[in-house]
PDB file of C-alpha atoms in Angstrom:
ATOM      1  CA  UNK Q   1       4.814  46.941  79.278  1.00 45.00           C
ATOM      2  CA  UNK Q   2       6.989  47.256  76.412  1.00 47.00           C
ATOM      3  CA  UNK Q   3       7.553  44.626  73.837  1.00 50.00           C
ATOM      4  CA  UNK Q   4      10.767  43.402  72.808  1.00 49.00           C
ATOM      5  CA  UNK Q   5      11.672  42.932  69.395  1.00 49.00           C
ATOM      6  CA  UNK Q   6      12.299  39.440  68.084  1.00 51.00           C
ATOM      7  CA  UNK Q   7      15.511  39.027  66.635  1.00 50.00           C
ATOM      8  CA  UNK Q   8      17.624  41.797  68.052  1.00 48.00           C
ATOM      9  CA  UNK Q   9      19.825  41.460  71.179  1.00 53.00           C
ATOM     10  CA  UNK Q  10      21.255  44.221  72.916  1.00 53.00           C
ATOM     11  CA  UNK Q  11      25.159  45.330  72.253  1.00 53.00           C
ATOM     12  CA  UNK Q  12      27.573  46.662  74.662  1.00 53.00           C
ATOM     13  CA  UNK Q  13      28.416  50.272  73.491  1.00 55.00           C
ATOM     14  CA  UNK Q  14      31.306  50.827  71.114  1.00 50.00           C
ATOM     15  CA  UNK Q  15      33.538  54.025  71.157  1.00 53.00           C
ATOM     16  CA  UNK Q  16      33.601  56.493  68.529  1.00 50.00           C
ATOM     17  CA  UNK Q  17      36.210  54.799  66.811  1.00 53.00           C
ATOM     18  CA  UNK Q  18      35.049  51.518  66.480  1.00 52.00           C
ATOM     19  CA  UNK Q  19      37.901  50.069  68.390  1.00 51.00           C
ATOM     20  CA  UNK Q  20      37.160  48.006  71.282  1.00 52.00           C
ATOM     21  CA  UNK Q  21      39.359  49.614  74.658  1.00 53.00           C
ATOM     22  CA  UNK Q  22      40.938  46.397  75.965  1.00 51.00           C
ATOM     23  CA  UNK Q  23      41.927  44.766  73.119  1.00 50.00           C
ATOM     24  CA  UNK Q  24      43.693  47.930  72.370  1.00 51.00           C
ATOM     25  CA  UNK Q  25      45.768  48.082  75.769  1.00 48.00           C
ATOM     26  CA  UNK Q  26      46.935  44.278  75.156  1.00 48.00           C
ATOM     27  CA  UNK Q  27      48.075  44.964  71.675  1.00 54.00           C
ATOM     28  CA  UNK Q  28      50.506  48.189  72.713  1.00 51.00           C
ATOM     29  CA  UNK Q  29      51.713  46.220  75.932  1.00 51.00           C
ATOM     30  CA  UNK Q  30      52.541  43.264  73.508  1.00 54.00           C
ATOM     31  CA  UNK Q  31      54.443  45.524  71.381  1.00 53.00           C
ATOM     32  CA  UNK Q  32      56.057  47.605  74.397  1.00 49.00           C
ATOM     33  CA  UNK Q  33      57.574  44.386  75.486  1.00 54.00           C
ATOM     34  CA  UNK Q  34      58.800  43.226  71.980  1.00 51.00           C
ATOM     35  CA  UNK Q  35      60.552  46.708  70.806  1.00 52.00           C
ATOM     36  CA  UNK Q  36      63.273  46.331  74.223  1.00 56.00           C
ATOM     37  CA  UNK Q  37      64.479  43.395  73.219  1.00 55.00           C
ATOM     38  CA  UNK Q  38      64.607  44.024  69.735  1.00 60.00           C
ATOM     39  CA  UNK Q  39      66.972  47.300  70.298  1.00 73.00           C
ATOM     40  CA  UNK Q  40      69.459  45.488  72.487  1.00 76.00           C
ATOM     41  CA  UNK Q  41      69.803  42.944  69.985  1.00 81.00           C
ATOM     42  CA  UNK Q  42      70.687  45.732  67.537  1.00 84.00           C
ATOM     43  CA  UNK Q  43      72.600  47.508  70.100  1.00 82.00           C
ATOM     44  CA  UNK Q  44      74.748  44.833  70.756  1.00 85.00           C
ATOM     45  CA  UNK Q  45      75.909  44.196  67.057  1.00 85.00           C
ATOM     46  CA  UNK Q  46      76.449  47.823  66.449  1.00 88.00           C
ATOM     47  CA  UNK Q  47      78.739  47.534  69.548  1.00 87.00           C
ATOM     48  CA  UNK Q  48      80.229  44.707  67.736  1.00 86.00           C
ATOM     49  CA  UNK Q  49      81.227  46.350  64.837  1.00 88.00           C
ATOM     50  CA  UNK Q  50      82.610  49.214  65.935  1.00 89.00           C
ATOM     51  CA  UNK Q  51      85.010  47.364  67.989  1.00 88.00           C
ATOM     52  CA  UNK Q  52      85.837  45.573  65.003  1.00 89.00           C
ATOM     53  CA  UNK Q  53      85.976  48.900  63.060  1.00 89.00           C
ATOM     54  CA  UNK Q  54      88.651  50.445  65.930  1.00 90.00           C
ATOM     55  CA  UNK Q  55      90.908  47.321  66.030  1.00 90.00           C
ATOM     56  CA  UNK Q  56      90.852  47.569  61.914  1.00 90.00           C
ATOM     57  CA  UNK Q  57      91.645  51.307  62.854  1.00 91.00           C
ATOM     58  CA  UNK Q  58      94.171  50.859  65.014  1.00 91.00           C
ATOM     59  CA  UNK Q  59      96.306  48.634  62.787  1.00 90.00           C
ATOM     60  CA  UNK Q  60      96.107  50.192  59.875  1.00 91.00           C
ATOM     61  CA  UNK Q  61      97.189  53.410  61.872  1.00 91.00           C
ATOM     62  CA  UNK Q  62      99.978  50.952  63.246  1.00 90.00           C
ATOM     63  CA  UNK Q  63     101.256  50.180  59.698  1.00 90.00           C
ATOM     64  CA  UNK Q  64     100.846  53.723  58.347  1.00 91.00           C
ATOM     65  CA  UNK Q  65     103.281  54.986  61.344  1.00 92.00           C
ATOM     66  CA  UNK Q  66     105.643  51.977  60.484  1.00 92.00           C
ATOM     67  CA  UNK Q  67     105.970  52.789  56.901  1.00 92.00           C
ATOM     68  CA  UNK Q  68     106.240  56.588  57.481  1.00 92.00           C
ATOM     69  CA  UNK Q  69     109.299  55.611  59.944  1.00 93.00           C
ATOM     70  CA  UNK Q  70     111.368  53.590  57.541  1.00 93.00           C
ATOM     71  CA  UNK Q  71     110.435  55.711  54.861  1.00 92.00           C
ATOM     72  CA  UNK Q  72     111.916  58.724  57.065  1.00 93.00           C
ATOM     73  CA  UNK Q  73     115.060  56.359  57.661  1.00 94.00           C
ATOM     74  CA  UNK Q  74     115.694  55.248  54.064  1.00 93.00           C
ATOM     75  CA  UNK Q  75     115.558  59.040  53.120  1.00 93.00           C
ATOM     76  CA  UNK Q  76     117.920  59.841  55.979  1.00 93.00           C
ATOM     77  CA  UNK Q  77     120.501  56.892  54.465  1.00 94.00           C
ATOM     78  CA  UNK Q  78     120.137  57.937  50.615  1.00 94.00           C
ATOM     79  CA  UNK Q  79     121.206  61.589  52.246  1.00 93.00           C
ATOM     80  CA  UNK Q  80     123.795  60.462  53.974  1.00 92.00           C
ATOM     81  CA  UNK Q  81     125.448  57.962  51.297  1.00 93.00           C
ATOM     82  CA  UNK Q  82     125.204  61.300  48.799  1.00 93.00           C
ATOM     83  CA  UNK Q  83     127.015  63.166  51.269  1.00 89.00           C
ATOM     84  CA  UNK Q  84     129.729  60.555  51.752  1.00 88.00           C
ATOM     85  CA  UNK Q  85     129.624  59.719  47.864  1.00 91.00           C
ATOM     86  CA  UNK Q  86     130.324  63.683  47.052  1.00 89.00           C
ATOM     87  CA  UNK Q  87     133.096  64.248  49.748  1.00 87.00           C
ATOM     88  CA  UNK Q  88     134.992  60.884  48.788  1.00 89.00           C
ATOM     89  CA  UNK Q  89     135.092  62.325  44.740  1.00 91.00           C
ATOM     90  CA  UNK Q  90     136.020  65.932  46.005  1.00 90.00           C
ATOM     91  CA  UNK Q  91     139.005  64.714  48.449  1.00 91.00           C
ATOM     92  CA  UNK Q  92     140.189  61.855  45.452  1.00 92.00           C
ATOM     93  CA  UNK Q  93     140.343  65.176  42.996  1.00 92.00           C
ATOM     94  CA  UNK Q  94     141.744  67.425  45.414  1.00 93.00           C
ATOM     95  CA  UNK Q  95     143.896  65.016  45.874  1.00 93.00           C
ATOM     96  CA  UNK Q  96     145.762  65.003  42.987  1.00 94.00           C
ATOM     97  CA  UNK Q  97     146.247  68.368  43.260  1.00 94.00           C
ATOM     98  CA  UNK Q  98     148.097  68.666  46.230  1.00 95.00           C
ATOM     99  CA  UNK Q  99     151.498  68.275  44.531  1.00 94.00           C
ATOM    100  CA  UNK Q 100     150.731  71.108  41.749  1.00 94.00           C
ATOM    101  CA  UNK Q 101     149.550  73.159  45.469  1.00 95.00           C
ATOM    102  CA  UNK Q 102     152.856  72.349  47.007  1.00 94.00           C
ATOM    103  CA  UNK Q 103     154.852  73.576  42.997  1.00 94.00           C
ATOM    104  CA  UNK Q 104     152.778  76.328  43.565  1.00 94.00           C
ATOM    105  CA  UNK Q 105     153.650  77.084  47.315  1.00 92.00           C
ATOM    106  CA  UNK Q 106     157.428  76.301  46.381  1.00 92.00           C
ATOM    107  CA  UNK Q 107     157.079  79.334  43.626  1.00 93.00           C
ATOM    108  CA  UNK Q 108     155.927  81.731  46.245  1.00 92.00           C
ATOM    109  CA  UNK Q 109     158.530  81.373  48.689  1.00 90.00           C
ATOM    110  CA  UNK Q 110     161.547  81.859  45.949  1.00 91.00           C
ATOM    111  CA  UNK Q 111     159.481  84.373  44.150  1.00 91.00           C
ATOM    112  CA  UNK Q 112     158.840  83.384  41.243  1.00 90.00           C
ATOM    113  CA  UNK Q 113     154.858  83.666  41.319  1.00 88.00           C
ATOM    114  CA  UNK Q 114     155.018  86.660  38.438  1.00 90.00           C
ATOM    115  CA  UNK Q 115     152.953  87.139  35.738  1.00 88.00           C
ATOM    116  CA  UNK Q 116     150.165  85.164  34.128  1.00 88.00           C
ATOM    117  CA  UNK Q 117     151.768  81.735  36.121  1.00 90.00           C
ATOM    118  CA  UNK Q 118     150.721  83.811  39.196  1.00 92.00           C
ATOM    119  CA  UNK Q 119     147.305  84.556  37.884  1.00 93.00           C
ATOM    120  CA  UNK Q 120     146.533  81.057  36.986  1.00 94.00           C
ATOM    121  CA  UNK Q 121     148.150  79.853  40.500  1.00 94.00           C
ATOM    122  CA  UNK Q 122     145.645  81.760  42.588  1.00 94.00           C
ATOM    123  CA  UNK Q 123     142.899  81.078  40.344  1.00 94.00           C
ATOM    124  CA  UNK Q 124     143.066  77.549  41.435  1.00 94.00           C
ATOM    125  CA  UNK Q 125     143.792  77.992  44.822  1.00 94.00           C
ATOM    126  CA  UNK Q 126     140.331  79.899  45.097  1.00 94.00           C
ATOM    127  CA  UNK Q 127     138.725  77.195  43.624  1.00 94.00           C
ATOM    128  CA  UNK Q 128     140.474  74.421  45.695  1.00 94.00           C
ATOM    129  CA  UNK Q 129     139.251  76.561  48.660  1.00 94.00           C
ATOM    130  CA  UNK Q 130     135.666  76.467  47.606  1.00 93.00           C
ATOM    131  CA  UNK Q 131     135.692  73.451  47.291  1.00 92.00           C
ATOM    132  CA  UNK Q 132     136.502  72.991  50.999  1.00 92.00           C
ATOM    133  CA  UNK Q 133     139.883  72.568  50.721  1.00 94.00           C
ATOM    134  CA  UNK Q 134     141.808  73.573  53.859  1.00 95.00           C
ATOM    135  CA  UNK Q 135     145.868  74.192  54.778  1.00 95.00           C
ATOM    136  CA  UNK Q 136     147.201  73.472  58.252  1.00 95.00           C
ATOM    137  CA  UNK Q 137     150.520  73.766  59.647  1.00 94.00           C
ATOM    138  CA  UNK Q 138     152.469  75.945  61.480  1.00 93.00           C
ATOM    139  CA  UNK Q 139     156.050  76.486  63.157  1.00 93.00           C
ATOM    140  CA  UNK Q 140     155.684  76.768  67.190  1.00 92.00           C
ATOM    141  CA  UNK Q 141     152.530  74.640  67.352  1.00 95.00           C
ATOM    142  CA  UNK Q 142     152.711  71.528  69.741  1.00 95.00           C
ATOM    143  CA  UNK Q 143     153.028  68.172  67.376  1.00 96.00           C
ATOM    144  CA  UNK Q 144     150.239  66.193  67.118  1.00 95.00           C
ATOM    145  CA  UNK Q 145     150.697  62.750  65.757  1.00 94.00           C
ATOM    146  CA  UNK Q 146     146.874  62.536  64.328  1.00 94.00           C
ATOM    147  CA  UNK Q 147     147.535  65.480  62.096  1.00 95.00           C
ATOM    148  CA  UNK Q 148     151.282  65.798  61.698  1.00 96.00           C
ATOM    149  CA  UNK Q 149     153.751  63.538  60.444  1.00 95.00           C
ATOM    150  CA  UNK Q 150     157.767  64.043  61.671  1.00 95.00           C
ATOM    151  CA  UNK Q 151     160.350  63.900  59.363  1.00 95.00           C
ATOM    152  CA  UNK Q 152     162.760  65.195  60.861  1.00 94.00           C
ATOM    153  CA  UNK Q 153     163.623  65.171  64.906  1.00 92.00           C
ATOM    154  CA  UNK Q 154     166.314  67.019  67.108  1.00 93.00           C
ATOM    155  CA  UNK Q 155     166.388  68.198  70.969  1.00 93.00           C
ATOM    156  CA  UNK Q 156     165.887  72.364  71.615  1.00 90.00           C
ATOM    157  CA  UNK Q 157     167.040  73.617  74.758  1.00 88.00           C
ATOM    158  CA  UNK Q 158     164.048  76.461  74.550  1.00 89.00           C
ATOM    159  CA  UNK Q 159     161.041  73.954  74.102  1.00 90.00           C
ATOM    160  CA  UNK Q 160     158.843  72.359  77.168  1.00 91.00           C
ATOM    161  CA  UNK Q 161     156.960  70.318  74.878  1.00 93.00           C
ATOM    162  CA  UNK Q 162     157.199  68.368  71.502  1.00 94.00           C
ATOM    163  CA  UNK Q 163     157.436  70.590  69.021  1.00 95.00           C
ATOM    164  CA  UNK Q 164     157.135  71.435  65.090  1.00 95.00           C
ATOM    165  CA  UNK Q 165     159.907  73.771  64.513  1.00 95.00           C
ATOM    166  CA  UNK Q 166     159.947  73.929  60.506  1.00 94.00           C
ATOM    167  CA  UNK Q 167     156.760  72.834  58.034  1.00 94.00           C
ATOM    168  CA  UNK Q 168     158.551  71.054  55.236  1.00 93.00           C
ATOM    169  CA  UNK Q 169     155.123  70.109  53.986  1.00 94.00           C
ATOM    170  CA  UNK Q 170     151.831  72.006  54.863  1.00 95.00           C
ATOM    171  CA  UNK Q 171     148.838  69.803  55.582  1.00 96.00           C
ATOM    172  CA  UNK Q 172     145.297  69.829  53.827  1.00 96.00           C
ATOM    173  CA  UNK Q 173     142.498  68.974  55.187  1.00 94.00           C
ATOM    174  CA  UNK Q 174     138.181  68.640  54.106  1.00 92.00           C
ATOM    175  CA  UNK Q 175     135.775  69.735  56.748  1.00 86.00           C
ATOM    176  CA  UNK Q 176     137.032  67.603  59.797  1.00 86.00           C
ATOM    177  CA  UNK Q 177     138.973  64.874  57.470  1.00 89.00           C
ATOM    178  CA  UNK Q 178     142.228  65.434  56.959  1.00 92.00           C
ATOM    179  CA  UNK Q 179     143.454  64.173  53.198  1.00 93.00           C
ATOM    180  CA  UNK Q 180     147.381  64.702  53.889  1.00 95.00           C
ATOM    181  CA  UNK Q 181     148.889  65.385  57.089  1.00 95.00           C
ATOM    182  CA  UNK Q 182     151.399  67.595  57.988  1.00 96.00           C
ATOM    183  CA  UNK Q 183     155.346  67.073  57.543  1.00 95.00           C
ATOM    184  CA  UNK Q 184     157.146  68.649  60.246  1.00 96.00           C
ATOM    185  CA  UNK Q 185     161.088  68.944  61.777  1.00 96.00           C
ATOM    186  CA  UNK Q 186     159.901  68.204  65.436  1.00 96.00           C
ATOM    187  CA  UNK Q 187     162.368  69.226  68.443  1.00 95.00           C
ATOM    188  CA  UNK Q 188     161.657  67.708  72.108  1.00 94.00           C
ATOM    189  CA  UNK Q 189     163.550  69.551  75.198  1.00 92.00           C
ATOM    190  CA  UNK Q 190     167.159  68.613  76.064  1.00 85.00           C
ATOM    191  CA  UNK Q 191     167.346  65.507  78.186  1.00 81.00           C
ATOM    192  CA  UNK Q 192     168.400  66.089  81.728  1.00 71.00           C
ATOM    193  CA  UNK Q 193     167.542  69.776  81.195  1.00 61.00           C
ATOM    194  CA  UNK Q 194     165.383  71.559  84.170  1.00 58.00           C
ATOM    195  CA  UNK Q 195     162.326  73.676  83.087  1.00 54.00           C
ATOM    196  CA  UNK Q 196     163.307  77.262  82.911  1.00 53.00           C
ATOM    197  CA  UNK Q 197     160.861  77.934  86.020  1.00 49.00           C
ATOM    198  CA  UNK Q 198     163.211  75.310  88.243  1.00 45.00           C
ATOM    199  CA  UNK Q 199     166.202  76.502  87.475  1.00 46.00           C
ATOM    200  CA  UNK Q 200     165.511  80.180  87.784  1.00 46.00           C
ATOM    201  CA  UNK Q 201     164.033  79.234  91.135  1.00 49.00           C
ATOM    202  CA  UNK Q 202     167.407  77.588  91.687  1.00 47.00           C
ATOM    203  CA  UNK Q 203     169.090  80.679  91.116  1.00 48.00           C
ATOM    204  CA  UNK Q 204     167.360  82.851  92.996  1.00 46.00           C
ATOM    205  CA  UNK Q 205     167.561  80.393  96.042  1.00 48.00           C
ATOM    206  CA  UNK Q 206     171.304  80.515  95.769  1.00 48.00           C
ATOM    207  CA  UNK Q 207     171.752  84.344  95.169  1.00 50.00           C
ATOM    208  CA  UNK Q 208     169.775  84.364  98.692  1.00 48.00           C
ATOM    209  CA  UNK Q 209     171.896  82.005 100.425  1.00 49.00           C
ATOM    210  CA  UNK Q 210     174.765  83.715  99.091  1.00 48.00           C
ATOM    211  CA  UNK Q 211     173.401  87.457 100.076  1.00 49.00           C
ATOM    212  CA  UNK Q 212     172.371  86.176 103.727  1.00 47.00           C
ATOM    213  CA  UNK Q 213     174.751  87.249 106.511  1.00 46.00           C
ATOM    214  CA  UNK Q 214     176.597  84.375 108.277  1.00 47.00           C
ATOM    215  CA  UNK Q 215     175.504  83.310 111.872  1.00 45.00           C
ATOM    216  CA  UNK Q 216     178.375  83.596 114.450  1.00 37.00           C
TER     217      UNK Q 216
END
């Protein structure tokens, strides 16, 4: 028989380690459950704040467009009011020109445009012309009240229509705005006559009637 020692009790074995197996499995299942609901804690909060961070987004994107827009628009006016600035002082200037344009068209047609008065005449019709300065008028062109103004009126037996049959003064116009119209003799057709294309119907009706034998 063997003899047991006093004082010593036996010990379950211990691994390798020196770390007891179940208490290990209950500490990583304690920690397996506490990590899932730690993460969707976080998750939800990051979720959070990058909604937040889009709305932000989206507005400031909002106001940015805005901004861009009306500063696109006030560009677009300041153009604009140049523009119209620019051709209101070249039409005043050109203006007062016309009359030393209409000396100078007078000149031509007697012929006395000679020498350095010539010279100096078309000088500043070129410029005038540069500057966008345009005639209009002409005799045999239909009157039109928005560009012509009548001085003058009599009845033509070879018209069909209102028409200007002398230019006292020529017209001047900018681009599409005219500064002076045109002054213009006007003649309208005789009243009570027939258009040429009746009458020489007419005629040729009658020669036929005349020309046909007579039925006995």
């Amino acid at each position: 028989m063997s003899e047991e020692t006093p004082g010593f009790e036996e010990k379950p074995e211990v691994p390798v380690d020196g770390t007891p197996d179940e208490p290990k499995a209950a500490d990583s299942s304690q920690e397996a459950e506490a990590a899932p609901a730690g993460d969707g804690a976080e998750d939800v909060a990051l979720l959070a704040q990058l909604d937040q961070a889009r709305t932000a987004l989206t507005e400031r994107t909002g106001d940015l467009q805005r901004l861009q827009a009306e500063y696109q628009n006030y560009r677009r006016r300041v153009e604009r009011d140049r523009i119209t600035v620019k051709e209101i002082a070249v039409a005043s200037l050109l203006t007062e020109l016309l009359p030393t344009l209409d000396d100078i068209g007078r000149a031509r047609e007697h012929g006395e445009l000679v020498g350095g008065f010539k010279s100096v005449a078309e000088s500043l019709e070129t410029v005038a012309a540069k500057m966008g300065l345009q005639q209009f008028g002409k005799e045999g062109e239909p009157f039109d009240p928005t560009i012509h103004e009548a001085l003058m009126h009599s009845y033509a037996p070879d018209v069909t229509e209102t028409t200007c049959v002398a230019i006292l003064q020529p017209g001047y116009r900018i681009g599409e705005r005219t500064i002076r119209p045109a002054r213009v003799a006007v003649a309208e057709p005789q009243p009570g006559a027939a258009p040429k294309s009746e009458s020489a119907d007419g005629e040729a009706s009658s020669d036929k009637d005349t020309d046909a034998p007579e039925k006995g």
